[in-house]
Amino acid sequence: MGRMAGFAAVGCVLFGLGCAPGSYADFGLGSAEPVVSGCIGAMGGLERWQSVGPIRAQAVVIVYDEVGTADVSKQDQVIDLRAGTIRASARLPETEWTAKVTEAGGVSFKSKGPAVPAAVRARHVAALKMILHRVRGPLNLCGRGERARGAQPVRVDGMDLIRVPAQDGRGGIAAYYFDAQSCLLRLVTAGADAPGGEGTVTRYSYRTMANGLAFPERISVFRIGRHVLVGDEPVLEVNYHEVSF
C-alpha cells in the first residue's frame, strides 16, 4: 500500500510539472501531454525532431522466426522520419540485399547472388517496417496518425511507468509506457496490452548523441508472456552503432 501511495505521488508530481512546454496543441494529447512532451524534450525537443534530416546508422539486426531461430545481419540503414521511409543494405557470406520500406506500405527488395527465400525476405521486410515505426517512438503521437487516450501510473516489470493508451495507428499500437521519473520511453505494446494476449512488447534503451538528440541504442521486441507483459520469446533485436544526423 505504501509503495502504491508513493508511486501515485510521483505520478501527481510528474503531471503537475507539465514537463517541457512545446507546440503540442494540435496533437490532442490531453492528459498525456506532460509525459509525451517531457519525453520528446529529453530526446532533444519537438522542433529539432520535426526538422531532422535522414539518419544514417549501422545496425546489428537479429530477426527470429516462428521457432526462435535467429537470422543475424549487419545493416547500413538510412531512416527518413519525415518522409516515413527506411532503406537498408546487408552483405552476407553468399549474398547481399537492399530494401526500402515506407510507412504507407511500399516495399522494394533486391538481392545479388543466391535468391533470398521468400519467408526470409518477408521477415526482413516486416522487421524494417517495425523499426521505422519504433525508432520514431513518442513522435508517433505527434501528428503521425496515432492518438493518445489518457495517461495513468502503472508498475510493469519492476518499473514505475506512465501508461498512455493509443489508437488509430497503422501498426496496431496499444500503449506507450514512459518512465515516471525521466519521462523517457521504456515500452510499447502492439496487439494486446496484457499478459496472456496475442501481441508484442518493445523495450527501449536510448543514447544521447553529440548533437543532443537521443536515439535508440537498442530496440528489443518480445512476444507478450502468458503471465507477464514482457515475455521471453524474442521477435526482433536492433543494436545501433555509428548513428549520424
XYZ file of C-alpha atoms in Angstrom:
245
model
C 0.000 0.000 0.000
C 2.869 2.343 0.911
C 4.628 1.647 -2.406
C 1.498 2.349 -4.436
C 0.803 5.550 -2.496
C 4.357 6.714 -3.088
C 4.107 5.884 -6.774
C 0.831 7.770 -7.071
C 2.562 10.767 -5.551
C 5.330 10.516 -8.145
C 2.689 10.479 -10.883
C 0.972 13.539 -9.403
C 4.255 15.413 -9.253
C 5.016 14.474 -12.844
C 1.660 15.619 -14.131
C 1.783 18.773 -12.046
C 5.149 19.794 -13.502
C 3.924 19.597 -17.059
C 7.494 18.693 -18.130
C 8.763 20.619 -21.137
C 6.428 23.082 -22.862
C 6.105 22.958 -26.630
C 3.775 23.364 -29.579
C 1.665 20.282 -28.875
C -1.793 21.881 -29.056
C -2.678 20.345 -32.434
C -1.951 16.764 -31.383
C -4.867 16.206 -28.999
C -2.653 14.658 -26.318
C -4.918 15.654 -23.451
C -3.708 14.366 -20.087
C -0.809 12.602 -21.840
C 0.770 15.880 -22.954
C 3.037 16.329 -19.898
C 4.733 12.946 -20.216
C 4.853 12.896 -24.032
C 6.274 16.420 -24.212
C 8.653 15.557 -21.379
C 9.938 12.550 -23.294
C 10.426 14.476 -26.522
C 12.064 17.292 -24.585
C 14.521 14.807 -23.077
C 15.186 13.499 -26.589
C 16.207 16.947 -27.848
C 12.954 18.801 -28.402
C 9.989 18.702 -30.761
C 11.186 21.466 -33.088
C 14.534 19.779 -33.669
C 12.983 16.378 -34.339
C 10.434 17.863 -36.737
C 13.270 19.323 -38.811
C 15.763 16.454 -38.595
C 17.048 15.092 -41.908
C 17.801 11.473 -42.854
C 19.522 9.458 -40.135
C 22.349 7.134 -41.173
C 23.311 4.267 -38.919
C 24.960 0.896 -38.749
C 22.844 -1.715 -37.043
C 23.183 -5.320 -35.985
C 19.716 -6.717 -36.609
C 18.544 -10.072 -35.264
C 15.270 -11.383 -36.681
C 13.729 -14.511 -35.148
C 11.500 -16.980 -36.979
C 8.491 -18.823 -35.544
C 10.637 -21.436 -33.765
C 13.158 -18.948 -32.370
C 15.953 -19.375 -34.925
C 17.980 -16.174 -35.211
C 18.894 -14.516 -38.518
C 21.706 -12.026 -37.842
C 22.746 -9.307 -40.278
C 24.839 -6.165 -40.109
C 22.946 -3.442 -41.929
C 23.620 0.052 -43.191
C 20.386 1.963 -42.704
C 19.076 5.351 -43.796
C 15.959 6.381 -41.895
C 13.939 9.394 -43.001
C 11.400 10.015 -40.269
C 9.705 12.932 -42.009
C 9.283 11.061 -45.304
C 8.412 7.826 -43.492
C 10.999 5.627 -45.206
C 13.785 3.268 -44.242
C 16.471 1.897 -46.563
C 18.735 -0.956 -45.526
C 21.518 -2.958 -47.118
C 23.228 -6.077 -45.819
C 26.146 -8.178 -47.031
C 26.078 -11.840 -46.115
C 28.634 -14.568 -46.929
C 26.765 -15.747 -50.042
C 24.516 -12.856 -50.958
C 23.750 -9.211 -50.394
C 20.440 -7.443 -50.372
C 18.980 -3.943 -50.305
C 15.491 -2.991 -49.254
C 13.292 0.063 -48.919
C 10.113 0.166 -46.845
C 7.694 3.071 -46.474
C 5.140 3.663 -43.744
C 2.494 3.875 -46.475
C 3.131 0.219 -47.322
C 5.618 0.460 -50.190
C 8.227 -2.324 -50.376
C 11.290 -2.846 -52.560
C 13.675 -5.773 -52.014
C 16.587 -6.658 -54.300
C 19.341 -9.223 -53.854
C 22.561 -10.283 -55.560
C 23.778 -13.872 -55.524
C 21.555 -16.756 -54.439
C 17.924 -15.721 -54.133
C 16.770 -14.852 -50.640
C 13.963 -17.276 -49.677
C 10.531 -15.655 -49.657
C 9.976 -16.359 -45.951
C 13.312 -14.768 -45.009
C 12.612 -11.783 -47.232
C 9.211 -11.327 -45.634
C 10.711 -11.377 -42.128
C 13.294 -8.723 -43.033
C 10.640 -6.511 -44.616
C 8.401 -6.872 -41.542
C 11.367 -6.069 -39.295
C 12.192 -2.901 -41.249
C 8.576 -1.780 -41.084
C 8.615 -2.293 -37.312
C 11.954 -0.500 -36.945
C 10.706 2.522 -38.880
C 7.784 2.859 -36.503
C 9.612 2.099 -33.250
C 12.539 4.439 -33.910
C 10.102 7.366 -34.027
C 8.898 6.472 -30.519
C 6.713 9.173 -28.910
C 6.799 11.235 -32.108
C 4.189 8.798 -33.455
C 1.725 10.560 -31.152
C 2.524 13.977 -32.609
C 0.839 14.258 -35.970
C 1.755 10.824 -37.312
C -1.720 9.303 -37.132
C -1.767 7.863 -33.608
C -3.891 9.399 -30.864
C -3.153 9.371 -27.153
C -6.067 8.324 -24.972
C -5.295 9.328 -21.409
C -2.423 8.560 -19.043
C -2.152 6.671 -15.777
C 0.629 5.433 -13.464
C 1.324 1.684 -13.565
C 4.042 -0.695 -12.422
C 5.399 -3.140 -15.011
C 8.409 -5.427 -14.831
C 9.662 -3.674 -11.702
C 9.416 -0.201 -13.281
C 7.228 2.743 -12.271
C 5.751 3.936 -15.561
C 3.103 6.184 -17.064
C 0.877 4.250 -19.474
C -0.524 6.169 -22.450
C -3.086 4.156 -24.465
C -3.022 4.824 -28.209
C -5.367 4.257 -31.112
C -5.667 4.775 -34.879
C -2.070 3.813 -35.664
C -1.063 1.685 -38.656
C 0.965 -0.701 -36.508
C -1.794 -1.768 -34.118
C -0.104 0.005 -31.214
C -1.938 -0.461 -27.914
C 0.017 1.709 -25.461
C 3.208 3.611 -24.744
C 4.887 3.297 -21.339
C 7.076 6.168 -20.124
C 9.439 6.279 -17.157
C 7.631 8.054 -14.326
C 10.791 9.903 -13.284
C 12.641 10.737 -16.510
C 9.678 10.661 -18.970
C 11.793 8.543 -21.352
C 10.000 5.855 -23.338
C 10.549 2.357 -21.946
C 7.950 0.058 -23.530
C 5.472 -0.053 -26.406
C 2.806 -2.711 -26.751
C 1.211 -3.782 -30.032
C -1.811 -6.004 -30.421
C -2.682 -6.994 -26.869
C -1.762 -4.961 -23.811
C -1.979 -7.523 -21.017
C -0.370 -10.855 -20.065
C -1.762 -13.819 -21.959
C -2.727 -11.780 -25.010
C -1.503 -12.014 -28.579
C 0.924 -9.201 -29.239
C 4.409 -7.834 -28.736
C 6.265 -5.578 -26.323
C 9.130 -3.374 -27.475
C 11.798 -2.385 -24.948
C 13.921 0.735 -25.463
C 17.380 1.830 -24.447
C 18.407 5.355 -25.534
C 21.736 7.075 -26.099
C 22.191 10.845 -26.392
C 24.231 11.752 -29.465
C 26.843 14.514 -29.671
C 24.228 16.842 -31.207
C 21.995 16.474 -28.140
C 19.370 14.258 -29.795
C 18.576 10.962 -28.086
C 18.285 7.974 -30.416
C 17.529 4.339 -29.523
C 20.704 2.445 -28.757
C 18.805 -0.841 -28.594
C 15.305 -1.890 -29.582
C 14.203 -5.331 -28.359
C 10.849 -6.852 -29.276
C 9.331 -9.821 -27.416
C 6.018 -11.608 -27.558
C 3.715 -10.871 -24.649
C 4.117 -13.506 -21.953
C 1.470 -15.822 -20.618
C 1.682 -14.447 -17.075
C 3.766 -11.276 -17.553
C 3.552 -8.434 -20.027
C 7.171 -8.665 -21.190
C 7.668 -12.272 -22.267
C 10.898 -14.103 -23.025
C 10.199 -15.126 -26.656
C 12.202 -12.772 -28.889
C 10.912 -11.379 -32.174
C 13.481 -8.723 -33.111
C 16.560 -7.036 -31.709
C 18.303 -3.995 -33.168
C 21.596 -2.630 -31.826
C 22.648 0.711 -33.319
C 26.186 1.969 -33.859
C 27.693 4.995 -35.588
C 24.472 6.969 -35.794
C 24.777 10.263 -37.683
C 22.253 13.014 -38.456
